[in-house]
Coordinates of C-alpha atoms in Angstrom, one line a residue:
X167 CA 0.0 0.0 0.0
X168 CA 1.1 3.6 -0.6
X169 CA 0.5 5.8 2.5
X170 CA 0.8 9.5 2.8
X171 CA 0.3 11.3 6.2
X172 CA -1.0 8.0 7.7
X173 CA -3.7 7.9 5.0
X174 CA -3.8 5.0 2.4
X175 CA -3.7 6.6 -1.1
X176 CA -3.8 3.3 -3.0
X177 CA -3.3 -0.3 -2.4
X178 CA -2.4 -1.9 -5.8
X179 CA -1.9 -5.6 -6.2
X180 CA 1.6 -6.7 -6.9
X181 CA 1.7 -8.9 -10.0
X182 CA 5.4 -9.3 -10.5
X183 CA 8.6 -8.5 -8.6
X184 CA 9.8 -4.8 -8.6
X185 CA 13.5 -5.2 -9.5
X186 CA 14.3 -1.9 -11.2
X187 CA 13.3 0.4 -8.3
X188 CA 10.1 1.6 -10.1
X189 CA 6.7 0.1 -10.9
X190 CA 3.6 0.8 -12.8
X191 CA 0.0 1.0 -11.5
X192 CA -2.6 -0.1 -13.9
X193 CA -6.4 -0.3 -13.6
X194 CA -9.7 1.2 -14.8
X195 CA -8.9 4.8 -14.0
X196 CA -10.7 7.9 -15.3
X197 CA -8.7 10.9 -16.3
X198 CA -9.6 12.7 -13.1
X199 CA -8.8 9.8 -10.7
X200 CA -5.5 9.1 -12.5
X201 CA -4.5 12.8 -12.3
X202 CA -5.4 13.0 -8.6
X203 CA -3.4 9.8 -7.9
X204 CA -0.4 11.2 -9.7
X205 CA -0.6 14.5 -7.8
X206 CA -0.7 12.7 -4.5
X207 CA 2.2 10.4 -5.4
X208 CA 4.3 13.4 -6.5
X209 CA 3.4 15.3 -3.3
X210 CA 4.7 12.5 -1.1
X211 CA 8.0 12.6 -3.1
X212 CA 8.7 16.3 -2.7
X213 CA 11.9 17.0 -0.8
X214 CA 11.4 19.0 2.4
X215 CA 14.2 19.9 4.8
X216 CA 13.5 20.0 8.5
X217 CA 14.9 22.9 10.5
X218 CA 15.4 22.3 14.2
X219 CA 14.4 25.5 16.2
X220 CA 14.7 23.8 19.6
X221 CA 15.3 20.3 20.8
X222 CA 14.5 19.1 24.3
X223 CA 14.2 15.6 25.8
X224 CA 11.4 15.3 28.4
X225 CA 10.3 12.4 30.5
X226 CA 6.7 11.3 31.3
X227 CA 4.1 13.6 32.9
X228 CA 5.4 17.1 32.7
X229 CA 9.1 16.2 32.2
X230 CA 11.7 15.0 34.6
X231 CA 13.4 18.4 34.7
X232 CA 10.2 20.1 35.8
X233 CA 9.6 17.5 38.5
X234 CA 13.1 17.9 39.7
X235 CA 12.8 21.7 39.9
X236 CA 9.5 21.3 41.7
X237 CA 11.0 19.0 44.3
X238 CA 13.9 21.4 44.9
X239 CA 11.6 24.4 45.2
X240 CA 9.4 22.4 47.7
X241 CA 12.4 21.5 49.9
X242 CA 13.5 25.1 49.9
X243 CA 10.0 26.3 50.8
X244 CA 9.7 23.7 53.5
X245 CA 13.0 24.7 55.1
X246 CA 12.1 28.4 54.9
X247 CA 8.8 27.7 56.7
X248 CA 10.7 25.7 59.5
X249 CA 13.1 28.6 60.0
X250 CA 10.4 31.2 60.0
X251 CA 8.3 29.4 62.6
X252 CA 11.3 28.8 64.8
X253 CA 12.4 32.5 64.7
X254 CA 8.9 33.9 65.0
X255 CA 7.5 31.7 67.8
X256 CA 10.5 30.2 69.5
X257 CA 9.8 27.0 71.4
X258 CA 6.2 26.9 70.2
X259 CA 7.5 27.3 66.7
X260 CA 9.6 24.2 67.2
X261 CA 6.5 22.4 68.4
X262 CA 4.7 23.4 65.2
X263 CA 7.7 22.2 63.1
X264 CA 7.5 18.8 64.7
X265 CA 3.8 18.6 63.8
X266 CA 4.5 19.9 60.3
X267 CA 7.0 17.1 59.8
X268 CA 4.4 14.6 60.9
X269 CA 1.9 16.2 58.5
X270 CA 4.2 15.8 55.5
X271 CA 5.0 12.2 56.5
X272 CA 1.2 11.4 56.8
X273 CA 0.6 13.0 53.4
X274 CA 3.3 11.0 51.6
X275 CA 2.2 7.9 53.4
X276 CA -1.4 8.2 52.3
X277 CA -0.3 9.1 48.7
X278 CA 1.9 6.0 48.7
X279 CA -1.0 3.8 49.9
X280 CA -3.2 5.2 47.1
X281 CA -0.4 4.5 44.6
X282 CA -0.3 8.1 43.5
X283 CA 2.4 9.3 41.1
X284 CA 4.2 12.5 42.2
X285 CA 3.6 15.1 39.4
X286 CA 4.2 18.8 39.2
X287 CA 0.5 19.6 40.2
X288 CA 0.8 17.2 43.1
X289 CA 4.0 18.9 44.3
X290 CA 2.1 22.2 44.1
X291 CA -0.6 20.7 46.3
X292 CA 1.9 19.6 48.8
X293 CA 3.5 23.1 49.0
X294 CA 0.0 24.6 49.5
X295 CA -0.7 22.0 52.2
X296 CA 2.5 23.1 54.1
X297 CA 1.3 26.7 53.9
X298 CA -2.1 25.9 55.2
X299 CA -0.8 23.8 58.1
X300 CA 1.5 26.6 59.2
X301 CA -1.4 29.1 58.8
X302 CA -3.4 27.1 61.3
X303 CA -0.6 27.1 63.9
X304 CA -0.1 30.8 63.4
X305 CA -3.7 31.5 64.1
X306 CA -3.5 29.5 67.3
X307 CA -0.3 31.1 68.5
X308 CA -1.5 34.6 67.8
X309 CA -4.7 33.9 69.8
X310 CA -2.5 32.6 72.7
X311 CA -0.5 35.8 72.6
X312 CA -3.7 37.8 72.8
X313 CA -4.9 35.8 75.8
X314 CA -1.6 36.2 77.6
X315 CA -2.0 40.0 77.4
X316 CA -5.1 39.7 79.6
X317 CA -3.2 38.0 82.4
X318 CA -5.3 34.9 82.5
X319 CA -2.2 32.7 83.2
X320 CA -0.4 30.5 80.7
X321 CA -2.6 27.4 81.1
X322 CA -5.8 29.3 80.5
X323 CA -4.3 31.2 77.7
X324 CA -3.3 28.0 75.9
X325 CA -6.8 26.6 76.3
X326 CA -8.6 29.7 75.1
X327 CA -6.1 30.1 72.3
X328 CA -7.0 26.8 70.8
X329 CA -10.7 27.1 71.5
X330 CA -11.1 30.6 69.8
X331 CA -8.9 29.7 66.8
X332 CA -10.7 26.4 66.2
X333 CA -13.7 27.9 64.3
X334 CA -11.5 30.0 62.0
X335 CA -9.3 27.0 61.2
X336 CA -12.3 24.7 60.4
X337 CA -14.1 27.3 58.3
X338 CA -11.0 28.1 56.2
X339 CA -10.2 24.4 55.6
X340 CA -13.8 23.4 54.8
X341 CA -14.0 26.1 52.1
X342 CA -10.7 25.0 50.6
X343 CA -11.7 21.4 50.7
X344 CA -15.0 22.2 48.9
X345 CA -13.0 23.9 46.2
X346 CA -10.7 20.9 45.8
X347 CA -13.8 18.7 45.5
X348 CA -15.1 20.8 42.7
X349 CA -11.7 20.7 40.9
X350 CA -11.7 16.9 41.2
X351 CA -15.2 16.6 39.9
X352 CA -14.9 18.9 36.9
X353 CA -11.2 18.7 36.2
X354 CA -9.1 16.1 34.4
X355 CA -5.6 14.8 34.4
X356 CA -3.2 17.0 36.3
X357 CA -6.1 19.0 37.8
X358 CA -7.4 15.9 39.5
X359 CA -4.0 15.1 40.9
X360 CA -3.7 18.5 42.4
X361 CA -7.2 18.2 43.9
X362 CA -6.5 14.8 45.4
X363 CA -3.3 16.0 47.0
X364 CA -4.9 19.1 48.3
X365 CA -7.8 17.2 49.9
X366 CA -5.6 14.8 51.6
X367 CA -3.3 17.6 52.7
X368 CA -6.2 19.5 54.2
X369 CA -7.2 16.5 56.3
X370 CA -3.7 15.9 57.6
X371 CA -3.2 19.6 58.3
X372 CA -6.3 19.9 60.4
X373 CA -5.4 16.8 62.3
X374 CA -1.8 17.9 63.1
X375 CA -2.7 21.6 63.8
X376 CA -5.7 20.8 66.1
X377 CA -4.6 17.6 67.8
X378 CA -0.8 17.0 67.4
X379 CA 0.5 20.5 68.1
X380 CA -1.9 20.9 71.0
X381 CA -0.9 17.5 72.4
X382 CA 2.8 18.5 72.3
X383 CA 2.1 21.9 73.9
X384 CA 0.0 20.4 76.7
X385 CA 2.5 17.6 77.4
X386 CA 5.3 20.2 77.6
X387 CA 3.3 22.5 79.9
X388 CA 2.2 19.6 82.2
X389 CA 5.8 18.5 82.5
X390 CA 7.5 21.9 82.9
X391 CA 4.7 23.9 84.6
X392 CA 6.2 27.3 83.7
X393 CA 4.8 30.4 85.4
X394 CA 5.2 32.4 82.2
X395 CA 5.4 31.4 78.5
X396 CA 6.6 33.3 75.5
X397 CA 4.9 32.7 72.1

């Protein structure tokens, strides 16, 4: 068969061996059909040089180079968040960092159980999760600071800080979770991957911010019993 641009132009029957490098197509052709066939055959034989403007080798998904750059950016962002929390909130910032490490570990663990492939949108979802987890801890710590100014004592300030910040944390994460659900329902491909990572990250962030960080703070306070605390 003679094929041009993945389309079969003609499929003549071979009656004898082609030994001289050329052949002849015979049949009941009209003038128009024979002319059209000749034009198509000559079009496929026209020389056309290819000029390379740019050549890149990419891997699956969005390319191994993009994935590698995303991972490096995520590590840098994660390290910057850890340093910021430690400098801004001291010991309480270190508590938040421990919970943040657990949050990321839980997120990767759940993604591994689901057999998810780490793509560039997924990495973006992880980075957004880290930011949301830190935001929840920042809300709590700022509320504790406000309660300490009213001289209620450190124990009561910690309790009220978590209680008053809880509604804001839940509301913010619910709205983001609903948005991620809409992206998953209406999106496709990379968008679904981003949505899945974000929904899992929201769940782990709420858990670590409300329960893990609070557990660490309460255990430290019960053990040390400080008269004053600095947040």
